[in-house]
Coordinates of N, CA and C in Angstrom, one line a residue:
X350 N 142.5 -16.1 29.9 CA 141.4 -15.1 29.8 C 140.8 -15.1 28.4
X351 N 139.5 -15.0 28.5 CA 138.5 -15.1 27.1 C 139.0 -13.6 26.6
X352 N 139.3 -13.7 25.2 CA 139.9 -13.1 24.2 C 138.6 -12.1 23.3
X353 N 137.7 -13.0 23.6 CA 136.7 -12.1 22.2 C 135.4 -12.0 22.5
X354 N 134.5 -11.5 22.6 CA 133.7 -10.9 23.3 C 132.4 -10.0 22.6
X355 N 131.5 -10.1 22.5 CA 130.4 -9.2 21.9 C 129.6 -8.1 22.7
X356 N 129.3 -7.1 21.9 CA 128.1 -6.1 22.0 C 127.1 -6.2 22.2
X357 N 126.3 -7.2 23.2 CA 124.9 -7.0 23.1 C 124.6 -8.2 22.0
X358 N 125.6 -9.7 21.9 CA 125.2 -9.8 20.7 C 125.9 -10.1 19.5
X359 N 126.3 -8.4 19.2 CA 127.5 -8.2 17.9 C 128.9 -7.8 18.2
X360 N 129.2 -8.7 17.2 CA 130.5 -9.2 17.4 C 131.6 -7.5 16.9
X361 N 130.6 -6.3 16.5 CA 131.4 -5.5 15.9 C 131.8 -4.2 17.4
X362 N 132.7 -4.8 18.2 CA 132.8 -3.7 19.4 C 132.9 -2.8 19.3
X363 N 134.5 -2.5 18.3 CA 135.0 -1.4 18.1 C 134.1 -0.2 17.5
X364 N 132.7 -0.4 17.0 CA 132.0 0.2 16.6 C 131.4 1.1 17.6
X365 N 131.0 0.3 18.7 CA 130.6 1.2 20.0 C 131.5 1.3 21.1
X366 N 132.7 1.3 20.8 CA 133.6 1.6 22.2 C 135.0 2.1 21.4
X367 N 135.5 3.2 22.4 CA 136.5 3.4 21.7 C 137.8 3.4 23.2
X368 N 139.4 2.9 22.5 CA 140.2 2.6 23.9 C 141.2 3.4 23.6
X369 N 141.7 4.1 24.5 CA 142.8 5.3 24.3 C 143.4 5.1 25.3
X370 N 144.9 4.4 25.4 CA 145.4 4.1 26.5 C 145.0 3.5 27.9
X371 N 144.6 4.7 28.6 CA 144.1 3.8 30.3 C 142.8 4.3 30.7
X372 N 142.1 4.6 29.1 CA 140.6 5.1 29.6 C 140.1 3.9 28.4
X373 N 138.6 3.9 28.5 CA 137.8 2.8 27.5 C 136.5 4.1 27.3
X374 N 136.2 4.5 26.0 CA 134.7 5.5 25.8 C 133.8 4.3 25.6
X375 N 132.7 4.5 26.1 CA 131.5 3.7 25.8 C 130.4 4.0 26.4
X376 N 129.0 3.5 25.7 CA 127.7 4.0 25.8 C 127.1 3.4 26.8
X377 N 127.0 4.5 28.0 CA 125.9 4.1 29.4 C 125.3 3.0 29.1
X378 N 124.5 2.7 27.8 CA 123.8 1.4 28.0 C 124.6 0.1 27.6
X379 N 125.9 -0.1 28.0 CA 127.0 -1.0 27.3 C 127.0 -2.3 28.6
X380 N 126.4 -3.2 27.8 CA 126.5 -4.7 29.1 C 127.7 -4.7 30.3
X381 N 126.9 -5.6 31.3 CA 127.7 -5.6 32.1 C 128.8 -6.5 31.9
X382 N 128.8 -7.7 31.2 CA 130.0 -8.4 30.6 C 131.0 -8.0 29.9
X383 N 130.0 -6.4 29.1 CA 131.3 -5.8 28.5 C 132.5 -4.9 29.0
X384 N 131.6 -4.6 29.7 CA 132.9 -3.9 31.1 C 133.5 -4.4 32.0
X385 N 132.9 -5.7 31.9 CA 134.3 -6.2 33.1 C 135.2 -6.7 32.0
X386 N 134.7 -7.1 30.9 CA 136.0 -8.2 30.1 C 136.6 -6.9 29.8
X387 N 136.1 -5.3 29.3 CA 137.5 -4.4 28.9 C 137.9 -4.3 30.5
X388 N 137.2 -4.0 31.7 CA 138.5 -3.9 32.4 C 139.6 -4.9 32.7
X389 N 139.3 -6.3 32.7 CA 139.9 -7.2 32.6 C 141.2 -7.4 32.0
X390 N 141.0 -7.2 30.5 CA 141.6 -7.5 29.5 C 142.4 -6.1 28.9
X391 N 141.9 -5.1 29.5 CA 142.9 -3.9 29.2 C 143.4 -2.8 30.3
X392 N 142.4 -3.2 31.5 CA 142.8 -2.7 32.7 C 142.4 -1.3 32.6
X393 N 141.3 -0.7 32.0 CA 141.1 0.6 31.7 C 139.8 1.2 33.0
X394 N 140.2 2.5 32.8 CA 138.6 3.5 33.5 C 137.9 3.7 32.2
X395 N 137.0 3.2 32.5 CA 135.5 2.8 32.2 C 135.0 4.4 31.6
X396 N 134.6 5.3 30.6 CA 134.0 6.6 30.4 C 132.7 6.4 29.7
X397 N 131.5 6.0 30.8 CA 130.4 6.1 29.9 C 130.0 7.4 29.5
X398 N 129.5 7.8 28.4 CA 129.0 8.4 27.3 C 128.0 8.1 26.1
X399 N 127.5 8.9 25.8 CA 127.2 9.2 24.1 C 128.1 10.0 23.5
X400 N 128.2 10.0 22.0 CA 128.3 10.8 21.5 C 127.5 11.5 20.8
X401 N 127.1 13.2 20.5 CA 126.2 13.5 19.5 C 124.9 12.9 19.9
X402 N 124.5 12.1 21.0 CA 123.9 11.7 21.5 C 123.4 9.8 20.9
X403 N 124.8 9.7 20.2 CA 124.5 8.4 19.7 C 125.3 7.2 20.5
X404 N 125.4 6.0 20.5 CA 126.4 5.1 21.2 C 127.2 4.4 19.9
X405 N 127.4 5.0 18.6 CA 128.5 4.5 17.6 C 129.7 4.7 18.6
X406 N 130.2 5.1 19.8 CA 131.5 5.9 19.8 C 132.8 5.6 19.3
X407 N 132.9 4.4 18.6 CA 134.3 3.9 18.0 C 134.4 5.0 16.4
X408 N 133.1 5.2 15.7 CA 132.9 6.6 15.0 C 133.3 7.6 15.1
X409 N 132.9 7.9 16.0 CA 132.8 9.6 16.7 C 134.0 9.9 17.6
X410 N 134.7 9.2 18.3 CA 135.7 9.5 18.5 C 137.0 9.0 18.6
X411 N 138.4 9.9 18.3 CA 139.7 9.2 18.2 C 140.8 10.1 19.0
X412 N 141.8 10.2 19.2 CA 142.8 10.3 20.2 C 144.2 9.8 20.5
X413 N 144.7 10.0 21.5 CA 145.9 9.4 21.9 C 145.8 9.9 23.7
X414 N 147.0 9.6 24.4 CA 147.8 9.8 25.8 C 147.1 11.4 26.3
X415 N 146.8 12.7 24.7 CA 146.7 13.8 24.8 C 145.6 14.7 25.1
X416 N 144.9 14.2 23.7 CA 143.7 14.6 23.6 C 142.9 14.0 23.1
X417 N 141.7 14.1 23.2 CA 140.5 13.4 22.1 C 139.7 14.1 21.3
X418 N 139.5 13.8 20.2 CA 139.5 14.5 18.7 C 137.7 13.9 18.6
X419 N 136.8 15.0 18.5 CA 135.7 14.4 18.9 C 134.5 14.9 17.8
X420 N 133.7 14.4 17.4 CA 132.3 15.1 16.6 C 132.0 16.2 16.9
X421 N 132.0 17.2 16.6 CA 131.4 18.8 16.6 C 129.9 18.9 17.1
X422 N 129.6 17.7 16.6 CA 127.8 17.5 17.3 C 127.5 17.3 19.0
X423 N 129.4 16.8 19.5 CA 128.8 16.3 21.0 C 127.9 17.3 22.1
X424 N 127.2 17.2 22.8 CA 126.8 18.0 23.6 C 127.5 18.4 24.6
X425 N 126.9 19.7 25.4 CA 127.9 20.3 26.3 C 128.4 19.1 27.5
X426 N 126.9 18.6 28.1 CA 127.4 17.4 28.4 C 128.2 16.3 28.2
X427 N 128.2 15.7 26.9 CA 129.1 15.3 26.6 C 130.2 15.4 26.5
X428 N 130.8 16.2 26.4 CA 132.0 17.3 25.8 C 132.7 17.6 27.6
X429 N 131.7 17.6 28.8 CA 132.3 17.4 29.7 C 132.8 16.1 30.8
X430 N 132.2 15.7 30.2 CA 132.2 14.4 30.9 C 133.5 13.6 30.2
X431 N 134.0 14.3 28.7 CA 135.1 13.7 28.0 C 136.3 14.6 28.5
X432 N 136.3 15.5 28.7 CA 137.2 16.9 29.5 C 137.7 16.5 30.6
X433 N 136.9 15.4 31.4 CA 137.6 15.3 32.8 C 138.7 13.7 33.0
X434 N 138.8 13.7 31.3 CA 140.0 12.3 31.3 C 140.9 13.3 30.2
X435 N 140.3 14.0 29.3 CA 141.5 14.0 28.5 C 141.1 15.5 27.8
X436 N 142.2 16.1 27.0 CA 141.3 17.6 26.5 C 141.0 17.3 25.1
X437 N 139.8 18.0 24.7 CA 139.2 18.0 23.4 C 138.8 19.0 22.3
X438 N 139.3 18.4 21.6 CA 139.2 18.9 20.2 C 137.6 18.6 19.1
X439 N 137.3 19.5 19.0 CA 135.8 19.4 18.3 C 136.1 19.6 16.9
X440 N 135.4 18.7 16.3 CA 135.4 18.7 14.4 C 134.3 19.6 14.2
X441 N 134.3 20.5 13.6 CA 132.9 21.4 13.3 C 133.2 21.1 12.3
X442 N 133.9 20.8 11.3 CA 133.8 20.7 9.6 C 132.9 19.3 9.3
X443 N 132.6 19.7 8.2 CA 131.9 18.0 7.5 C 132.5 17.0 7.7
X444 N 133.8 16.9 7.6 CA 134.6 15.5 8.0 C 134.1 15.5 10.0
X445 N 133.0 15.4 10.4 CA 133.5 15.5 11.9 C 133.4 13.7 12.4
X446 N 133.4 12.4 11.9 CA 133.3 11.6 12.6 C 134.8 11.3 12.8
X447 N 135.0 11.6 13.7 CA 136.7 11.7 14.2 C 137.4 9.6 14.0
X448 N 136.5 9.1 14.4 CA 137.0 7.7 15.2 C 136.9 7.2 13.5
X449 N 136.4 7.4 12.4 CA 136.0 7.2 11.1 C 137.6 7.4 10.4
X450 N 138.0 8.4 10.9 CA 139.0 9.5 9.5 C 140.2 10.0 10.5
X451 N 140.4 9.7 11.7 CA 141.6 9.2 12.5 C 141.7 8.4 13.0
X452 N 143.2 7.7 12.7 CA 144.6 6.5 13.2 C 145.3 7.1 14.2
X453 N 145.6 7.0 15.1 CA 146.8 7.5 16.1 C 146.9 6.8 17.2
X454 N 148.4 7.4 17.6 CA 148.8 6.8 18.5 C 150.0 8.0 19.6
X455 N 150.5 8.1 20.4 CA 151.4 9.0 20.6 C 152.6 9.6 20.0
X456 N 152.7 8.9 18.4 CA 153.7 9.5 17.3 C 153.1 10.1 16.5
X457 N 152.2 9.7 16.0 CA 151.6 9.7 14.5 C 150.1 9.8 14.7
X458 N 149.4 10.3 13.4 CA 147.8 10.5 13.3 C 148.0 10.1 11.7
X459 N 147.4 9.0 11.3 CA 147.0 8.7 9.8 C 145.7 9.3 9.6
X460 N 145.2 10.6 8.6 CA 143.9 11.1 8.2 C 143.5 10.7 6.8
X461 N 142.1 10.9 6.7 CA 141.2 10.8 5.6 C 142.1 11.5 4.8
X462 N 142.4 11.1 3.8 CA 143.0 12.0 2.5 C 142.2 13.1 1.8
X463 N 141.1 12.9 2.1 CA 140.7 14.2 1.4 C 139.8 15.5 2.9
X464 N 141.1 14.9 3.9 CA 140.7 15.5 4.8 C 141.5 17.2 4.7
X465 N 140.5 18.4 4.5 CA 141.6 19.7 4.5 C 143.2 19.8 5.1
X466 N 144.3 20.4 4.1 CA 145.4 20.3 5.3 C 145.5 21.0 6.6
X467 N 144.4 22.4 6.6 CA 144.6 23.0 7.7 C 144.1 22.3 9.0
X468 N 143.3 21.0 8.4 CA 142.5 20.5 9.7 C 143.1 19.5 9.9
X469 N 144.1 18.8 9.2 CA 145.1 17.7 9.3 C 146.1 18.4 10.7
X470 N 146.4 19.6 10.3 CA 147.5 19.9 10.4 C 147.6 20.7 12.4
X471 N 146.0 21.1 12.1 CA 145.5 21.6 13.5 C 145.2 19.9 14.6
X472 N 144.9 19.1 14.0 CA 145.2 17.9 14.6 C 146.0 17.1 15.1
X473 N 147.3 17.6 14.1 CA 148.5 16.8 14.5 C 149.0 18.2 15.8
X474 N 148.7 19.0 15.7 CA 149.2 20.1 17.0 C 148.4 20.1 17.9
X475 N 147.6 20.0 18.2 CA 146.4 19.0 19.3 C 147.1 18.0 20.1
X476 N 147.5 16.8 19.0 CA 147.4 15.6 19.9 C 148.9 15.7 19.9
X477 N 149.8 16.3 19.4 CA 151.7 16.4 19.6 C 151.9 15.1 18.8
X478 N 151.4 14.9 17.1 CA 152.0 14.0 17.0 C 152.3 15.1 15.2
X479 N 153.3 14.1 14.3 CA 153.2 14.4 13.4 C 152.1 13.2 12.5
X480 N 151.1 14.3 11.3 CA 150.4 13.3 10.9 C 150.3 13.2 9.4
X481 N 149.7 12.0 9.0 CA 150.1 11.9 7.4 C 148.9 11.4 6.7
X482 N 148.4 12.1 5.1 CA 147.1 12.1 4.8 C 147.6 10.3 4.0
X483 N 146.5 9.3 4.2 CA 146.7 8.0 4.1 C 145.1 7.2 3.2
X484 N 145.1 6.2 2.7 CA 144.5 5.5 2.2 C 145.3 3.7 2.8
X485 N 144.2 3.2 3.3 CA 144.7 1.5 3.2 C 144.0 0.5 2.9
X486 N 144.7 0.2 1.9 CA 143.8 -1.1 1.2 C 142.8 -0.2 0.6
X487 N 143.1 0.7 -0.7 CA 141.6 0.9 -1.1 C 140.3 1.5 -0.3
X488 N 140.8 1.9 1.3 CA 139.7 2.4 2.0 C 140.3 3.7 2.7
X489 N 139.6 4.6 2.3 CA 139.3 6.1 3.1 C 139.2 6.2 4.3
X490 N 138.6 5.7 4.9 CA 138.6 5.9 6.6 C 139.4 5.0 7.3
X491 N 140.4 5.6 7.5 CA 142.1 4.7 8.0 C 141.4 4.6 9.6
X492 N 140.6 5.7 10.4 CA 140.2 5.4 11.6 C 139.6 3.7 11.7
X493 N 138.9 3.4 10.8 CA 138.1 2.0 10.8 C 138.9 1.1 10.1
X494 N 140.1 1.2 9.1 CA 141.0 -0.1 8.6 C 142.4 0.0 9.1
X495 N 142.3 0.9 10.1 CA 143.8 0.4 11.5 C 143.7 0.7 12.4
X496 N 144.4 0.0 13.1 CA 144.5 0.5 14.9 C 145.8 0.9 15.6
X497 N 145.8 1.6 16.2 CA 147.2 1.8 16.4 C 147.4 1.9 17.9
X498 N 148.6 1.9 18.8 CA 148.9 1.7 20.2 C 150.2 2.1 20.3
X499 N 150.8 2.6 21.1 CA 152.4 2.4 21.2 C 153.2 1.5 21.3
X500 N 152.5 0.4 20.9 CA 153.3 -0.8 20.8 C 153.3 -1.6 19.4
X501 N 152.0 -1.2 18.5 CA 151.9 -1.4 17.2 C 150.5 -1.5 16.6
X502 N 150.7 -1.3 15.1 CA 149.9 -1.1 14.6 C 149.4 -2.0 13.7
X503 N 148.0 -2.3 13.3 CA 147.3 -3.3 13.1 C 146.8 -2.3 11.4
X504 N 146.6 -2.8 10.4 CA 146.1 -2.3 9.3 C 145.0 -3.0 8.3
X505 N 144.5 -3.1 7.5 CA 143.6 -3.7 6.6 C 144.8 -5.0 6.0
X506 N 144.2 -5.9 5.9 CA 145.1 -6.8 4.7 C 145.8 -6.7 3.5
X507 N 144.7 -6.0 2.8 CA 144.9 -5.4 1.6 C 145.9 -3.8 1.5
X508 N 146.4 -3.5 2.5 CA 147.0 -2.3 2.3 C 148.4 -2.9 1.6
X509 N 148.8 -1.7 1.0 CA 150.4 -2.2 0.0 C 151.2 -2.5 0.6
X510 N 152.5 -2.3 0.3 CA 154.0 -2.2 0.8 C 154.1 -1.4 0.8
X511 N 153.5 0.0 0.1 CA 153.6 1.4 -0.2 C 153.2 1.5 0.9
X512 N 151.9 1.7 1.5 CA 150.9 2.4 2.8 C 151.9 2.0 3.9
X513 N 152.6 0.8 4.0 CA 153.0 -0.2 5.3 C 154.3 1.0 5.3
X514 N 154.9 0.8 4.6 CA 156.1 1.8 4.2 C 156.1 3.1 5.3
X515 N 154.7 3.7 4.7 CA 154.6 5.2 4.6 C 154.8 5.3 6.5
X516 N 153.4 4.2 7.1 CA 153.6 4.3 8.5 C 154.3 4.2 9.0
X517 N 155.2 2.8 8.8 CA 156.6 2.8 9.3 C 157.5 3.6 9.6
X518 N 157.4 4.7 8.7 CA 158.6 5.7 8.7 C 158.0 6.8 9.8
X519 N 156.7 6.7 10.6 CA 156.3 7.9 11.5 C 155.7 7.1 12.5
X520 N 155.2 5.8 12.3 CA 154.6 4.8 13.6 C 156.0 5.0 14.8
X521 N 156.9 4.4 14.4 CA 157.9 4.3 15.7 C 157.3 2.7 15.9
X522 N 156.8 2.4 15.4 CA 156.0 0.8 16.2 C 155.8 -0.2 15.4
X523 N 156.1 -1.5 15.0 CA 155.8 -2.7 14.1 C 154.4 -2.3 13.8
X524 N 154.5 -2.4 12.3 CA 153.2 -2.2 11.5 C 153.1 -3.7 10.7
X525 N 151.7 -4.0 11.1 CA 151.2 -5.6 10.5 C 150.2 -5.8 9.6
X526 N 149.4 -6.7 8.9 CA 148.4 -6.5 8.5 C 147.5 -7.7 9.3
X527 N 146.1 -7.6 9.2 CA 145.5 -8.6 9.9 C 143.7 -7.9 9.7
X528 N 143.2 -9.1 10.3 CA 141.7 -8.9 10.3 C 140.6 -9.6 11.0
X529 N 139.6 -9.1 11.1 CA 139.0 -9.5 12.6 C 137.3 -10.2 12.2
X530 N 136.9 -10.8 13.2 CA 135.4 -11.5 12.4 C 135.7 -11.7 11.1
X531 N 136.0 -12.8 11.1 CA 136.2 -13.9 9.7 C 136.6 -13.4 8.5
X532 N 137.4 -12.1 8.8 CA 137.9 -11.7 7.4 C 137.5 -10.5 7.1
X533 N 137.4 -9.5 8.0 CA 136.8 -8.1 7.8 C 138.0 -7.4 7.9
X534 N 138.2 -6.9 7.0 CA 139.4 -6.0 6.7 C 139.3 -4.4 7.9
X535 N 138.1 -4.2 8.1 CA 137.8 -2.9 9.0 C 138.6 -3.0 10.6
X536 N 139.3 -3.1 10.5 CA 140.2 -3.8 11.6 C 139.8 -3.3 12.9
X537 N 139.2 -1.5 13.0 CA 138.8 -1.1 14.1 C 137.6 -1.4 14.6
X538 N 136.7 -2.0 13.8 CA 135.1 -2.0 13.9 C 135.0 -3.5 14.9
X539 N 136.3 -4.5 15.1 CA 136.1 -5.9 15.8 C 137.1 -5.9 16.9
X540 N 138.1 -4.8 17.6 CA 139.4 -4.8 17.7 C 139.3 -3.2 19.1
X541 N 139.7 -3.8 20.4 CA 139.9 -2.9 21.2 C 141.0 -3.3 21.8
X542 N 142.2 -2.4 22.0 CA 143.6 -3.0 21.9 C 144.3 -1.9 22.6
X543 N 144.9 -1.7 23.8 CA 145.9 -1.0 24.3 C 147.5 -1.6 24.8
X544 N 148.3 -1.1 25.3 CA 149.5 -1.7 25.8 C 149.6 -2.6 26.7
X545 N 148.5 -2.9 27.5 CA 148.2 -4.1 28.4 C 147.1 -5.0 27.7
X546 N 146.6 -4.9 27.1 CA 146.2 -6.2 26.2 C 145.3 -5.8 25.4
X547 N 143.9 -7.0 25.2 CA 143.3 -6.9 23.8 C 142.1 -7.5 23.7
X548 N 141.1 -7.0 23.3 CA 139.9 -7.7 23.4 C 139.3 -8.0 21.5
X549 N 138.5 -9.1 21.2 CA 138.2 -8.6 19.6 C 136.8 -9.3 19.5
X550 N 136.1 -8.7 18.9 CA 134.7 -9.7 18.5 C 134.8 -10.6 18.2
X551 N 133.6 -11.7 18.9 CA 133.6 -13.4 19.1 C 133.1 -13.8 17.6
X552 N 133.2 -13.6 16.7 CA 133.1 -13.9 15.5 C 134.8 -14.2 14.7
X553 N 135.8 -13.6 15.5 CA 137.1 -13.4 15.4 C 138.1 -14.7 15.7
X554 N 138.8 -15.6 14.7 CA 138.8 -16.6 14.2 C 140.3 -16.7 15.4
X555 N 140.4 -17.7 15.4 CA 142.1 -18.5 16.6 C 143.7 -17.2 15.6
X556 N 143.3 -17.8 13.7 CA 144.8 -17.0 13.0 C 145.3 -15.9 13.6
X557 N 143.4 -15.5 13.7 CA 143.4 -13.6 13.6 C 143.9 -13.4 14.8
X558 N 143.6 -13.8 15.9 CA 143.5 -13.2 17.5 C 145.5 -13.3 17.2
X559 N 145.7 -14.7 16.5 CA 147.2 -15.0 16.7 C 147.9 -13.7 15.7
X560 N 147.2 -13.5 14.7 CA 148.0 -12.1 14.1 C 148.2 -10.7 14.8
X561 N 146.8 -10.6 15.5 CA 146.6 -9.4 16.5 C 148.0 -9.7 17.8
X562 N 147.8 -10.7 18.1 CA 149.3 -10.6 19.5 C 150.6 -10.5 18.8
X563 N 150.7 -11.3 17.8 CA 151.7 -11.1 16.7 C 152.4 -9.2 17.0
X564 N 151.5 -8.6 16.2 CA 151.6 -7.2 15.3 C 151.5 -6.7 16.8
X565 N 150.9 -6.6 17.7 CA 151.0 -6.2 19.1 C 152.2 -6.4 20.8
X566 N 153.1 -7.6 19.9 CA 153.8 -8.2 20.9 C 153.0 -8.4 22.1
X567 N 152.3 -9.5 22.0 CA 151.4 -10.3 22.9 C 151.3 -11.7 23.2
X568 N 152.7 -12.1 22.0 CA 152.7 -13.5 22.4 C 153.7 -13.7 23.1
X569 N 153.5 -15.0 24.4 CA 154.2 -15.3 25.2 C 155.4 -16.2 24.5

């Protein structure tokens, strides 16, 4: 099965699709190659949408098995059309690009560090995980420099032994480093990845795909 796959083009998926277990978010106008290779390759229901009325959705929204943690901007419409897969949680604060400034998975939520604790903390009781304020590699938006699954978690390259550490102790799941299109540390922006498999933008090199099955237990 072909492994890597573009947008219209660009190789940066994760930017407009977002994968939460056994659903896939993405924008009504998303090709028809792109939705068979995610059902294919991840076996997911398909949720076309906008968000806020935009098609960033790998931005705007993040989640787990629970809930989906969403832009404060979405419309009613939108807001219902995301209600009938999963329940949702709206950012009205300034931090609201959810899929930016949340990591999670069914243990854990890694947040923007300079995200308030009350709204850390109203998140981790949302989605039933415990969550921890994080930096990796030098970058603030842990939503876009890791991925995470109940099977494992993918991070920027550049993150420490300190950050690798910190997740470890709340992931429950092999924590890796790796990177997608030829060296992009933004791990979520090339990278759609559930427990049944894995798709990554066609700019995304033979190592990487091999580090991704690696950190994912995907190699045969």
């Amino acid at each position: 099965m072909e492994r890597t796959i573009t947008f219209d083009g660009d190789p940066n998926i994760g930017v407009f699709a977002r994968v939460l277990g056994d659903i896939a978010i993405i924008p009504p106008e998303a090709p028809e190659d792109f939705k068979a290779a995610l059902r294919a390759a991840l076996g997911v229901t398909l949720v076309e949408t906008t968000v806020q009325g935009s098609s960033i959705i790998g931005s705007l929204v993040a989640g787990n098995s629970r809930g989906l943690v969403v832009s404060g901007l979405a419309t009613e419409e939108e807001i219902d059309i995301l209600s009938q897969h999963r329940e949702v949680l709206l950012l009205t604060e300034s931090m609201n690009a959810a899929g930016n400034v949340i990591m999670a998975n069914d243990s854990f939520a890694a947040v923007h560090p300079d995200m308030p604790s009350d709204l850390r903390e109203a998140i981790g009781e949302f989605l039933g995980v415990e969550t921890i304020a994080l930096v990796l590699g030098g970058v603030k938006t842990v939503g876009m420099a890791g991925v995470a699954t109940n099977k494992g978690v993918i991070v920027h390259p550049r993150a420490t032994d300190r950050q690798i550490e910190q997740l470890e102790k709340i992931a429950q799941v092999p924590v890796g480093t790796g990177s997608v299109n030829m060296g992009s540390g933004l791990v979520c922006t090339g990278l759609l990845v559930n427990e049944q498999g894995y798709i990554a933008g066609n700019a995304t090199s033979g190592f990487e795909l091999g580090r991704i099955e690696d950190v994912f237990g995907f190699l045969e």
